[in-house]
Coordinates of C-alpha atoms and ligand atoms in Angstrom, one line a residue:
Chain A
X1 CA 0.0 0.0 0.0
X2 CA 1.4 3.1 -1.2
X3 CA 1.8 6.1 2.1
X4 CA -1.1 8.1 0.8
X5 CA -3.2 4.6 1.1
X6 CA -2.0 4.6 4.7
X7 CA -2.7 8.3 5.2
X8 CA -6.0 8.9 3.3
X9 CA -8.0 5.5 3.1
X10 CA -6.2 3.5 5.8
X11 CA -7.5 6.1 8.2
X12 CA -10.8 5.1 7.4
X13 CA -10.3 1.5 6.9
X14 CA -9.7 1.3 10.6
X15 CA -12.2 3.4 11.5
X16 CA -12.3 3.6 15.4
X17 CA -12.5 7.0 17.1
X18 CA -13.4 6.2 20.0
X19 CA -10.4 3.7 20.5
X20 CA -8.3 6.6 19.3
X21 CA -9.8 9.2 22.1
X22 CA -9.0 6.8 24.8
X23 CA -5.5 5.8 24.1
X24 CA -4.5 9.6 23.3
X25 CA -5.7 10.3 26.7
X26 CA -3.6 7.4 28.3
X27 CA -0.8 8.4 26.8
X28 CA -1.3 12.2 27.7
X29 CA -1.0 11.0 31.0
X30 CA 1.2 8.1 30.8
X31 CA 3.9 11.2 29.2
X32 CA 3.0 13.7 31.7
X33 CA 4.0 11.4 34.8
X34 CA 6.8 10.4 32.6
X35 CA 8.2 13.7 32.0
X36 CA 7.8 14.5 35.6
X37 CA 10.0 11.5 36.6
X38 CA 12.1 12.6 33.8
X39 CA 12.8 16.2 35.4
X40 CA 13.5 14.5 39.0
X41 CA 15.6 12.6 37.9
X42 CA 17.7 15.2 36.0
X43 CA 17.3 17.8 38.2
X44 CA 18.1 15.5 41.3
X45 CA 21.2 14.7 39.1
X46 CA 22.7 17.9 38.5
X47 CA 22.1 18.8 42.5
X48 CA 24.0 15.8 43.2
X49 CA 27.1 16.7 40.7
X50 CA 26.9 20.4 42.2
X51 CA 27.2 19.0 46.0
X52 CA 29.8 17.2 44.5
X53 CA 32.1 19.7 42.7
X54 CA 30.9 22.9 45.5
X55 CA 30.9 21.4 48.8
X56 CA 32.3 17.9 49.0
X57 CA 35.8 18.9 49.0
X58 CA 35.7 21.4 52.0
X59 CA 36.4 21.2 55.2
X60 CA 36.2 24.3 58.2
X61 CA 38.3 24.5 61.5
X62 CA 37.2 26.9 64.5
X63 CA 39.7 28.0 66.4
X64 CA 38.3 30.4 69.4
X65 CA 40.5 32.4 71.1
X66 CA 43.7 31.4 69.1
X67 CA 46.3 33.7 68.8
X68 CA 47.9 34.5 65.3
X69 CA 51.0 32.5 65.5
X70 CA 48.8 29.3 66.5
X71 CA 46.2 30.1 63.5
X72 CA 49.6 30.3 61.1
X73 CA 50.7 27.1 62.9
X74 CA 47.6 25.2 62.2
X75 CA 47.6 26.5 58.6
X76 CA 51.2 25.5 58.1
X77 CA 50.5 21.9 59.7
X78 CA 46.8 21.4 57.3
X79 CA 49.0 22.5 54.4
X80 CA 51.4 20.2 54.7
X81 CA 49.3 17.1 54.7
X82 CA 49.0 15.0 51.3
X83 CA 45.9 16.0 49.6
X84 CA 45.1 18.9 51.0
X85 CA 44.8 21.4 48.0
X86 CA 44.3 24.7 49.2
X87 CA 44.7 26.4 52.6
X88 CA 43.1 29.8 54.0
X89 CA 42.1 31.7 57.1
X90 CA 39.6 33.8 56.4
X91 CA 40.4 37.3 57.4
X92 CA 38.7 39.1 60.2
X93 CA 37.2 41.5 58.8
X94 CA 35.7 39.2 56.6
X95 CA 34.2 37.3 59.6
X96 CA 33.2 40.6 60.7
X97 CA 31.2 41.3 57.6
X98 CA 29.5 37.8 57.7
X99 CA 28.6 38.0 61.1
X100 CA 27.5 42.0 61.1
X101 CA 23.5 40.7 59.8
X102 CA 23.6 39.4 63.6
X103 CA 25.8 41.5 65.8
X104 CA 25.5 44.7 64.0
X105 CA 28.9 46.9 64.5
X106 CA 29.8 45.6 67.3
X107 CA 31.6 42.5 65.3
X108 CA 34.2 45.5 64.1
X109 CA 35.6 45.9 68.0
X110 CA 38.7 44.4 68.4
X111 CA 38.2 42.9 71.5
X112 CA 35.0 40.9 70.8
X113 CA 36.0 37.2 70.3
X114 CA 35.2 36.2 66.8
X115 CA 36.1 32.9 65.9
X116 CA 39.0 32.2 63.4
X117 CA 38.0 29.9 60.3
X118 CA 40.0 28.2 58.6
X119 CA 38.3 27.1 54.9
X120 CA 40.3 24.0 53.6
X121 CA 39.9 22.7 50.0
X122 CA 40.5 18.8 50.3
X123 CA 41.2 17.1 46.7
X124 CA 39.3 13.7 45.7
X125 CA 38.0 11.6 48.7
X126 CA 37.9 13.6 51.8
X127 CA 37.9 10.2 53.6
X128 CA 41.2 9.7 54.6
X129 CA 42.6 13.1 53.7
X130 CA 40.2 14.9 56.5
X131 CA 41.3 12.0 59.1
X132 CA 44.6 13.1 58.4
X133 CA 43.9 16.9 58.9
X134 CA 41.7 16.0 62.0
X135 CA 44.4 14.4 63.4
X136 CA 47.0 16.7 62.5
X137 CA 44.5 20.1 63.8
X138 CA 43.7 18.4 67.1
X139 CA 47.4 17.5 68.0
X140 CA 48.1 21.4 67.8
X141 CA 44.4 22.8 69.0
X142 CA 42.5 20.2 70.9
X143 CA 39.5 22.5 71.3
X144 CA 39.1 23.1 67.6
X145 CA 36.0 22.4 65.9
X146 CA 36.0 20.8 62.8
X147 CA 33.3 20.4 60.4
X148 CA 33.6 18.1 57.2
X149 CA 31.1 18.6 54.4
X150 CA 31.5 15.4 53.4
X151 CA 30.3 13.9 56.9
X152 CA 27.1 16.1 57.1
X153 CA 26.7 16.3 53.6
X154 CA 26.4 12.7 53.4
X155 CA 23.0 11.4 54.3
X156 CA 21.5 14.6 52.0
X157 CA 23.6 13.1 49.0
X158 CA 22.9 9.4 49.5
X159 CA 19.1 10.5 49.8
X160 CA 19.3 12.6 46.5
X161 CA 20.7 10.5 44.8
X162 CA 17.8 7.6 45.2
X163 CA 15.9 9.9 44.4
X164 CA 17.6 10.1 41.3
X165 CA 17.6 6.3 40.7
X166 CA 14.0 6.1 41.8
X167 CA 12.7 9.0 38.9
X168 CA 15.1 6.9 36.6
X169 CA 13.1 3.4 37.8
X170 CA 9.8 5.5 37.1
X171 CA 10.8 6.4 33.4
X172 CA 11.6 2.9 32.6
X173 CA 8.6 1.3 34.4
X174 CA 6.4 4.2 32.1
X175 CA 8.2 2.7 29.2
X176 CA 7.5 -0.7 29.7
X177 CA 3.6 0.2 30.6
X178 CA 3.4 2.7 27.4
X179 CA 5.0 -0.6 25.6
X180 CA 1.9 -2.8 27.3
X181 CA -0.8 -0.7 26.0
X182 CA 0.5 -0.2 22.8
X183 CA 0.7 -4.4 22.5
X184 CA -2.8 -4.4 24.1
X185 CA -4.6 -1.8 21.9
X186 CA -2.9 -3.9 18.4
X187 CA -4.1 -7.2 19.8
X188 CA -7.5 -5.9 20.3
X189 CA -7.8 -3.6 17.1
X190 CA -6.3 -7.3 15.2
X191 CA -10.0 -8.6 17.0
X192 CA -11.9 -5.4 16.1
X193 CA -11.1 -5.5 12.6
X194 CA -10.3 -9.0 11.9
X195 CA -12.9 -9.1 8.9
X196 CA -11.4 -6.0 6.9
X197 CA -7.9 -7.9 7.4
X198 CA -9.0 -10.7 6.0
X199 CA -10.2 -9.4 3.2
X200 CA -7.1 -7.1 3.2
X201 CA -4.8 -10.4 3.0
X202 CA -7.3 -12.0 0.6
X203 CA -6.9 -9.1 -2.2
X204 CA -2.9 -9.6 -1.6
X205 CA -1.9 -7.1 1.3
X206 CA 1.0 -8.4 3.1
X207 CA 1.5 -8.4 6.5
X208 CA 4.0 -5.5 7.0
X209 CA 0.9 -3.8 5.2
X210 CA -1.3 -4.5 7.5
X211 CA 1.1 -3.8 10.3
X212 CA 1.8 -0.3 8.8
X213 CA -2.1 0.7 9.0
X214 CA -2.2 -0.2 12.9
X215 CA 1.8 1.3 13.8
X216 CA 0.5 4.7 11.6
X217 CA -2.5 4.8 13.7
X218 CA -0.9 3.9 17.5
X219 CA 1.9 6.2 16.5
X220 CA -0.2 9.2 16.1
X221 CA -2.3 8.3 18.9
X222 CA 0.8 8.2 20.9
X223 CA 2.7 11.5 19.7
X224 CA -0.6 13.5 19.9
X225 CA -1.7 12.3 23.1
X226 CA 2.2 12.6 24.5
X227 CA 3.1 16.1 23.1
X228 CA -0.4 17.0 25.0
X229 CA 1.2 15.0 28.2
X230 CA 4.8 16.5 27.8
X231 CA 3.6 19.9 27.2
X232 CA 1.5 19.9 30.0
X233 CA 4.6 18.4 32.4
X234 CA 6.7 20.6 31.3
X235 CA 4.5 23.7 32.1
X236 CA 4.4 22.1 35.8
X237 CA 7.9 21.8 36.1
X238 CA 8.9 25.1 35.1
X239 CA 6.4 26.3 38.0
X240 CA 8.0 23.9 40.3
X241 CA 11.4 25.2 39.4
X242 CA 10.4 29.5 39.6
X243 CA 9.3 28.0 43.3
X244 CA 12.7 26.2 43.9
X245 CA 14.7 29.6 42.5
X246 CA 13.0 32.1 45.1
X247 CA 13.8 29.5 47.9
X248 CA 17.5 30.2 47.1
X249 CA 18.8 27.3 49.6
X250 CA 21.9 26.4 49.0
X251 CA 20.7 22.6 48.8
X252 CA 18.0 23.3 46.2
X253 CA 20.2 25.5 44.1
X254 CA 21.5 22.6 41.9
X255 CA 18.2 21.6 41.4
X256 CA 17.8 23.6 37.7
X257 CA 17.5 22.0 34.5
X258 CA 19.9 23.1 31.9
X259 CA 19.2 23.1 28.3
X260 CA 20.1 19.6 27.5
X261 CA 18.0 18.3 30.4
X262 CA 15.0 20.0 28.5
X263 CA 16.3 18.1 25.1
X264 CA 16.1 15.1 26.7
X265 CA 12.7 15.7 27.9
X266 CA 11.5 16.9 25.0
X267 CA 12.9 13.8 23.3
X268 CA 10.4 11.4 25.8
X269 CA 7.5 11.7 23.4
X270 CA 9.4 10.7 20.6
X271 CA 10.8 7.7 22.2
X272 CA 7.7 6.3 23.6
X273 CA 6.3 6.5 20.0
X274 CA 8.5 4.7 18.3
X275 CA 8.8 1.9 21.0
X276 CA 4.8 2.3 20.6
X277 CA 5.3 1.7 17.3
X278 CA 7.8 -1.2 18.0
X279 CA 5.8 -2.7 20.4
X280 CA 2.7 -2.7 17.9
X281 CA 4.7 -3.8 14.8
X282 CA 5.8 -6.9 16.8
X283 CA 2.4 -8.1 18.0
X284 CA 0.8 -7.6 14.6
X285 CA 3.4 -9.5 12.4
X286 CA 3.4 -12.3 15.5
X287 CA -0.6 -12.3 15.3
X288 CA -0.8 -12.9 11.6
X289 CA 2.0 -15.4 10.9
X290 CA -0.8 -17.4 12.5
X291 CA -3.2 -16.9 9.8
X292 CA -3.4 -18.1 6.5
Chain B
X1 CA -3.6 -24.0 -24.1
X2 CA -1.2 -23.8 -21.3
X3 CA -2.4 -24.8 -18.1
X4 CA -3.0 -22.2 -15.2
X5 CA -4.5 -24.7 -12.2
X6 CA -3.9 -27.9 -11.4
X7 CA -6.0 -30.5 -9.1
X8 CA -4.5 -34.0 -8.0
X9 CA -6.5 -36.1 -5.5
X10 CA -7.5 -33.1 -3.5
X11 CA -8.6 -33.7 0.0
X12 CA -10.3 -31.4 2.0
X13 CA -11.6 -31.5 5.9
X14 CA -12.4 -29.0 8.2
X15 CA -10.8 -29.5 11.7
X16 CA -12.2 -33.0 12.8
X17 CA -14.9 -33.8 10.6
X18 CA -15.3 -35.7 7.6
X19 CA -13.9 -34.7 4.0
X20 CA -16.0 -31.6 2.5
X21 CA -14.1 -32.2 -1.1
X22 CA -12.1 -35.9 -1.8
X23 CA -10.6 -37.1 -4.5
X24 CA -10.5 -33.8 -6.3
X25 CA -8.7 -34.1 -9.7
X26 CA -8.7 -31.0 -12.6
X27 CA -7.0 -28.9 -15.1
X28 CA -8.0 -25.3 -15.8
X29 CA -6.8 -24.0 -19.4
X30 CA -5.3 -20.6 -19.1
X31 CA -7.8 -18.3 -20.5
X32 CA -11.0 -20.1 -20.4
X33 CA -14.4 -19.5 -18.8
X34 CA -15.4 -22.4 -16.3
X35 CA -19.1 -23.3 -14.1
X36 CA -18.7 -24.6 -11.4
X37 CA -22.4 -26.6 -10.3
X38 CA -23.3 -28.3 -7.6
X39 CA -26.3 -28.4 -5.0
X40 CA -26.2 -26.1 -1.8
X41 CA -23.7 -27.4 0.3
X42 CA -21.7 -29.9 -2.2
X43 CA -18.6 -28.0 -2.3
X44 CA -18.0 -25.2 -4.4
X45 CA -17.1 -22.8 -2.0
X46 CA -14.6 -25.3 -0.4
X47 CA -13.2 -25.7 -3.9
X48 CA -13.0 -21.8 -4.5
X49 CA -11.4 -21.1 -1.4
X50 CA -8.5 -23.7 -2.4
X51 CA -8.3 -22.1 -5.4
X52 CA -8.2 -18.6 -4.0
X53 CA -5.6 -19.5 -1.6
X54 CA -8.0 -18.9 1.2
X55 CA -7.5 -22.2 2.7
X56 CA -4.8 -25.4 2.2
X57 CA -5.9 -28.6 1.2
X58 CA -5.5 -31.4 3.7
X59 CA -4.2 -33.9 0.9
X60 CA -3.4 -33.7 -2.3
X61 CA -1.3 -31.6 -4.6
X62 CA -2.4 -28.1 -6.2
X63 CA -0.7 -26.2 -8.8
X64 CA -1.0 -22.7 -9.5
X65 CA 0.6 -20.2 -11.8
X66 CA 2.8 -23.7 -12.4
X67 CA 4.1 -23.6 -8.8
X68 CA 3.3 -25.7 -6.1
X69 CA 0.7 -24.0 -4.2
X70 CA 0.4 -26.5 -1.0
X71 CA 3.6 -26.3 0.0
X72 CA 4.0 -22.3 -1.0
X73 CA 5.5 -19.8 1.6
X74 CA 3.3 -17.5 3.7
X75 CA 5.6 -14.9 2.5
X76 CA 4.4 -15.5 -1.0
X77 CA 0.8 -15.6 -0.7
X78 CA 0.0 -11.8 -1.6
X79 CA 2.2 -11.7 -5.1
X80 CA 0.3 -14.9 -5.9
X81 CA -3.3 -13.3 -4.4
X82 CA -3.1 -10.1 -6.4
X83 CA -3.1 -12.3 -9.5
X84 CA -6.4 -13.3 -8.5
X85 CA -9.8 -11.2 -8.9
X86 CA -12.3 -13.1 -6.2
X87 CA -15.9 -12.5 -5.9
X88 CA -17.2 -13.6 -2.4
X89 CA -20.5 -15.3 -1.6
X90 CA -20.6 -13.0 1.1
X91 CA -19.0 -10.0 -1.0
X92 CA -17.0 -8.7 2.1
X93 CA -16.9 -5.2 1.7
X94 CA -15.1 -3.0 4.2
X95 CA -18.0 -1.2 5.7
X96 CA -15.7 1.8 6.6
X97 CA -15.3 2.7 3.0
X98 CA -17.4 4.4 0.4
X99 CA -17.9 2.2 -2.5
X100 CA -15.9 3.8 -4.7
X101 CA -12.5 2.7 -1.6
X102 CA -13.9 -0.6 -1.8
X103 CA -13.1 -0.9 -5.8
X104 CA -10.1 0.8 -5.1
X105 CA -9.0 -2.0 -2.6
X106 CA -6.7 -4.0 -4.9
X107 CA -5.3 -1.5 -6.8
X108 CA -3.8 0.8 -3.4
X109 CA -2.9 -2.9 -1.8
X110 CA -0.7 -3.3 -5.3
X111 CA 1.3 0.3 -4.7
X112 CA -0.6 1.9 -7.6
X113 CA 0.2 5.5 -7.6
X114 CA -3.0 7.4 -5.9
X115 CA -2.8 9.6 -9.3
X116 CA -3.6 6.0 -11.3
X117 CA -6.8 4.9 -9.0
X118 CA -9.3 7.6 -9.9
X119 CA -9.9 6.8 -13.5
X120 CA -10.1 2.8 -13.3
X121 CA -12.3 3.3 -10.3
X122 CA -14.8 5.4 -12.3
X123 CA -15.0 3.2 -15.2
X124 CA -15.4 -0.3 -13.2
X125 CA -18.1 1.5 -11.6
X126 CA -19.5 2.8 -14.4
X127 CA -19.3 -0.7 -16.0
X128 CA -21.2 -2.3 -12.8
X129 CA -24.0 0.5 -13.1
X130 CA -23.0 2.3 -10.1
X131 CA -21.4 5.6 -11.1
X132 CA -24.2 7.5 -8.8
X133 CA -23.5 5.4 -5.6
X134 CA -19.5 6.4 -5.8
X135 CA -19.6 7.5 -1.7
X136 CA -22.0 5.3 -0.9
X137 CA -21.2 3.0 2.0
X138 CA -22.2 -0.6 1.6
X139 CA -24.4 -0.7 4.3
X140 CA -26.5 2.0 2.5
X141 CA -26.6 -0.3 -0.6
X142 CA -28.7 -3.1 -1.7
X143 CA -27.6 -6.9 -1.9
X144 CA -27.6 -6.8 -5.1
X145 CA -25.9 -3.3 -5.7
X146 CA -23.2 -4.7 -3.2
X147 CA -22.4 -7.8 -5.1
X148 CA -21.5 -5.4 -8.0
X149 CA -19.1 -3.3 -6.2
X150 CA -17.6 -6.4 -5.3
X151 CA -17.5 -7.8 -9.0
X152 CA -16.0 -4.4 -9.4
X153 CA -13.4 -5.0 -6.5
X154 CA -12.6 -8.3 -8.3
X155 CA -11.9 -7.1 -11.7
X156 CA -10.2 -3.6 -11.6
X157 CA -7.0 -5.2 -11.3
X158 CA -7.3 -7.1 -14.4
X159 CA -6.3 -10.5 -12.8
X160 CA -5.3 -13.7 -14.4
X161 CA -7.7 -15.6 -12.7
X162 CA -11.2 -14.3 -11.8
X163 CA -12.7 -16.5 -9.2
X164 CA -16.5 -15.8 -8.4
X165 CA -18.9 -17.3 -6.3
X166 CA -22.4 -17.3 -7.0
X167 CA -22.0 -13.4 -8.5
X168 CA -25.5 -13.2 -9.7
X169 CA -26.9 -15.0 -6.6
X170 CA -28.9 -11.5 -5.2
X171 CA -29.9 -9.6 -8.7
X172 CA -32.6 -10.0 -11.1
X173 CA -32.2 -11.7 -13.8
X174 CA -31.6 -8.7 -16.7
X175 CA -28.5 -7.8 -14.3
X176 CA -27.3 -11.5 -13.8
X177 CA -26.9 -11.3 -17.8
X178 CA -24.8 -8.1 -18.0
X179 CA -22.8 -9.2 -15.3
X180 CA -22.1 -12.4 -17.0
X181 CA -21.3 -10.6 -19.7
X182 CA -18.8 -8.5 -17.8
X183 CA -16.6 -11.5 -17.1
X184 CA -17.2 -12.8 -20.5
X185 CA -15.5 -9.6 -21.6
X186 CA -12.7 -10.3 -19.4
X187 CA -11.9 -14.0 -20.5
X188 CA -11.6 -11.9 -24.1
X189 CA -9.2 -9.9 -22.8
X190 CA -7.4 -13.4 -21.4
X191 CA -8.6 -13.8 -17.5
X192 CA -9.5 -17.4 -17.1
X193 CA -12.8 -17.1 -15.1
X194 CA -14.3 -19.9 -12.5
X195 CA -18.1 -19.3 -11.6
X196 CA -19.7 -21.0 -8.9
X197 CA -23.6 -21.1 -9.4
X198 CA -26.6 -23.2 -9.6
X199 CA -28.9 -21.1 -12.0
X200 CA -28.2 -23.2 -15.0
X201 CA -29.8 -21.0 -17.4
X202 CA -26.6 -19.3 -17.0
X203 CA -24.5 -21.7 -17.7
X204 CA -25.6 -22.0 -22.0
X205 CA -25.4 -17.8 -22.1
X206 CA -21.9 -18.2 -22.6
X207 CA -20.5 -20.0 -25.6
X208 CA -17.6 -22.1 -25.3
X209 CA -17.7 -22.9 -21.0
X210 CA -16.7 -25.9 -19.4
X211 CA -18.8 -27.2 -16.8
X212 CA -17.7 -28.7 -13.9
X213 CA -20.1 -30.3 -11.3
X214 CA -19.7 -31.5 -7.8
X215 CA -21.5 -33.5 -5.8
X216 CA -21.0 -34.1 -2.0
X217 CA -17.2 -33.3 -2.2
X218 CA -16.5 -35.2 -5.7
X219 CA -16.0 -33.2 -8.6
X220 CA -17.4 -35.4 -11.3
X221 CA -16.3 -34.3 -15.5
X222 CA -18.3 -36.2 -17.8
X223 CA -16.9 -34.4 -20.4
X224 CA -13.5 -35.0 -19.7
X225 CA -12.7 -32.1 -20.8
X226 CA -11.2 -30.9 -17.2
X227 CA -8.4 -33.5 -17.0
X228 CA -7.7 -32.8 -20.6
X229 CA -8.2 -28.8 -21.2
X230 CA -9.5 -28.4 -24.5
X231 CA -6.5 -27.2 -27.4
X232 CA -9.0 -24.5 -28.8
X233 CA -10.1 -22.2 -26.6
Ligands
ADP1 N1 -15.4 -23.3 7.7 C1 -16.1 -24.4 7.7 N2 -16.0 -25.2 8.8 C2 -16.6 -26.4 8.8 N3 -17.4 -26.8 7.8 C3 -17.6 -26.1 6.7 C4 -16.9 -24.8 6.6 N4 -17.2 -24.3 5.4 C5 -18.0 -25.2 4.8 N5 -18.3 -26.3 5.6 C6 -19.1 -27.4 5.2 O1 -18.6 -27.9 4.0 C7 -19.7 -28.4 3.2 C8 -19.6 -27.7 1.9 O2 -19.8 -26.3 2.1 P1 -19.6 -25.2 0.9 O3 -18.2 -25.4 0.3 O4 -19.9 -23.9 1.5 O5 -20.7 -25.7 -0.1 P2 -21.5 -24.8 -1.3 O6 -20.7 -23.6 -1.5 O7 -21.5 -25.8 -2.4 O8 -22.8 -24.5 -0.8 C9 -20.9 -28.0 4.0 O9 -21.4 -29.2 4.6 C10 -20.5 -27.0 5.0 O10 -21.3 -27.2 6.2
MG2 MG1 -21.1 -21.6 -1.4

């Protein structure tokens, strides 16, 4: 059968709307949850590589009450310790500035006790590397307090990234329903129109034929109903993500989807309609290798 | 007079019961206009379908287009269908489409370019009578107006074979005559045509037909003239 056969009389020959209505409608919605999923995942994705590269390699040492020769000790010491790529105590007037939001001008007297920081950039694994400097900061300053980002960070990171895995679990598991339905809706338009195939077969249509009138139809059932379903998503998430921006959390802040995150998502609706299409081209041709 | 069928010891039986068609034996000459008679429920549509490709014998050997039919591929069951014009008992029209699409059927099923369906379409149904019911759907027709757009299905590819069963069974007898003429006009042009029916006044309208009668599953040729096609037509 020639494409306009399959565009302009093939329509017709498997006349069904009401079929049609209800599988555009699935897969509106079966594309909007998708695409949801999609954006987790992503967005969960990029917040985990931005903990990564921003915060995972830092560590911070208090020191209260520490004179200056003692902080250049304890910088001296951390510096020297393998792995350990950058070194700096932040400048008092610095600490000052950060701290004036809470104690007003009063953080600019000399004699008010601000604590010293010391900001350390660890390379790779802080694992072993921050034992080291924790070892090597409480032999000089036992009262120190050191946080690792790492430590605290953690939990947050282990529980972002199943999220991650989880919105990557949903997208497949929407795949493998949007692959059911399209099997489901071939087998049962083979058994609504098993009279006009006959005859079909009978005047000398083949069975990739045959197929081609049912993929045509669940394909376009599938893109109209999931560019509806994707559009739809993506008008929630970009909601979603204005509300994320004003929370301006440090946490949160990786959550943004970039450009090629949207590619991708865009690219959903094309991908469930030709595995759709798949899906349906395989259950037809297996169907009618049974007939005569 | 080459030959274009071939019958050896034809069995047939549906699922578990007994043999609808036995010891079927024949020769069609290429080109020439057959009757196939026999009382309701003998055979002939059993026979037809074997001969349409519709259904496999359970024994026997056929031969069609001088190639083993019985043992021939599913793949290559559509070149060998298109080569065939069938006229069902039942007409099986696709009640979706007008019945102008219905002609249409066998030529868009054989790639024809759209640009090459219009103007075959409008003669066929010209040549049926039915140039005014062109958008009709068949539900909207009469049984008689339906079995012409199904002789019209049937013969708009020109086919080498024109199988038909009972084509005049649901029109009056002035229409069952220009009808018959129709497929006489086709065996002119070199279609070898098969015609199931039991209205025997048929049968002496057209000059020069074999007859071939069955009777509860055996084909019987008291002519001969099936096992040995005739050298003249
Ligand atoms: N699909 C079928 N399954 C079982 N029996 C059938 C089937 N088709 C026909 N028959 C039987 O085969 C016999 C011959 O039928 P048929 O070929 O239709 O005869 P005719 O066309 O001469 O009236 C009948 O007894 C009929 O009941
Ligand atoms: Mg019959």
């Amino acid at each position: 059968m020639s494409d306009a056969t399959a565009s302009r009389a093939g329509r017709r020959l498997l006349d069904n709307g009401r079929q049609t209505r209800a599988m555009r409608w699935v897969m509106a919605v079966m594309l909007f949850l998708t695409v949801l999923a999609g954006a987790l995942g992503l967005g969960t994705w990029s917040a985990v590589a931005g903990l990564d590269s921003q915060l995972a390699g830092r560590m911070t040492v208090q020191l209260l009450g520490a004179t200056d020769p003692a902080v250049r000790a304890v910088v001296d010491a951390v510096q020297q310790v393998p792995g350990v790529r950058a070194v700096r105590a932040v400048p008092r007037a610095e600490m000052a500035a950060l701290l004036q939001p809470w104690l007003g001008d009063a953080g600019l007297d000399a004699d008010l006790p601000i604590p010293v920081v010391i900001d350390i950039d660890v390379a790779g694994d802080t694992g072993s590397v921050g034992d080291a400097v924790t070892a090597r900061v409480g032999a000089l300053a036992p009262d120190a307090r050191i946080d690792r980002a790492a430590r605290w960070l953690g939990p947050v990171r282990s529980f972002i990234v199943s999220l991650a895995w989880l919105a990557g679990a949903l997208v497949v598991l929407m795949a493998t329903a949007t692959a059911s339905i399209a099997l489901l809706t071939a087998r049962s338009g083979l058994d609504t129109h098993r009279d006009t195939i006959n005859v079909l077969h009978m005047l000398g249509s083949t069975d990739v034929q045959v197929s081609r009138l049912f993929q045509r139809r669940i394909a376009l059932d599938t893109l109209v109903g999931g560019a509806v379903g994707t559009v739809a998503a993506a008008g929630a998430i970009a909601l979603i993500s204005a509300r994320v921006q004003a929370l301006d959390a440090v946490l949160v802040s990786g959550v943004a989807l970039g450009p090629v995150d949207w590619l991708l998502l865009a690219a959903l609706p094309l991908l469930f309609t030709g595995l759709a299409m798949l899906f349906a081209r395989v259950a037809i041709l297996a169907a009618l290798r049974r007939t005569l | 007079m080459a030959t274009i069928v071939q019958f050896e010891n034809v069995g047939l039986r549906y699922g578990t019961g007994p043999e609808t068609l036995s010891d079927v034996s024949f020769s069609l000459g290429a080109g020439s206009f057959y009757f196939l008679t026999g009382a309701s429920g003998a055979g002939k549509t059993s026979l037809l379908k074997l001969l349409y490709l519709a259904q496999r014998p359970t024994r026997g050997m056929i031969r069609l287009f001088g190639e083993d039919a019985v043992t021939l591929p599913r793949a290559r069951l559509p070149g060998f269908r298109r080569r065939i014009g069938v006229v069902f008992q039942d007409f099986r029209l696709v009640p979706h489409l007008s019945a102008a699409d219905n002609v249409a059927l066998p030529l868009r099923v054989s790639g024809v370019p759209e640009s090459d369906v219009e103007a075959p379409v409008r003669e066929m149904l010209a040549w049926v009578g039915l140039s005014d019911r062109a958008h009709a759907r068949p539900a909207t027709l009469s049984g008689g107006e339906q079995q012409r757009i199904a002789i019209a299905r049937a013969v708009i590819g020109r086919p080498e074979m024109l199988v038909a069963d009972e084509p005049t069974g649901n029109v009056d007898p002035a229409m069952a005559e220009r009808l018959l003429h129709l497929f006489d006009s086709l065996n002119r042009l070199g279609t070898t045509v098969v015609v199931a029916t039991h209205d025997l006044q048929l049968i002496n309208r057209i000059a020069g037909a074999h007859m071939m009668r069955i009777e509860q599953g055996r084909l019987s040729d008291p002519t001969g003239s099936l096992r040995f096609p005739p050298r003249d037509a």
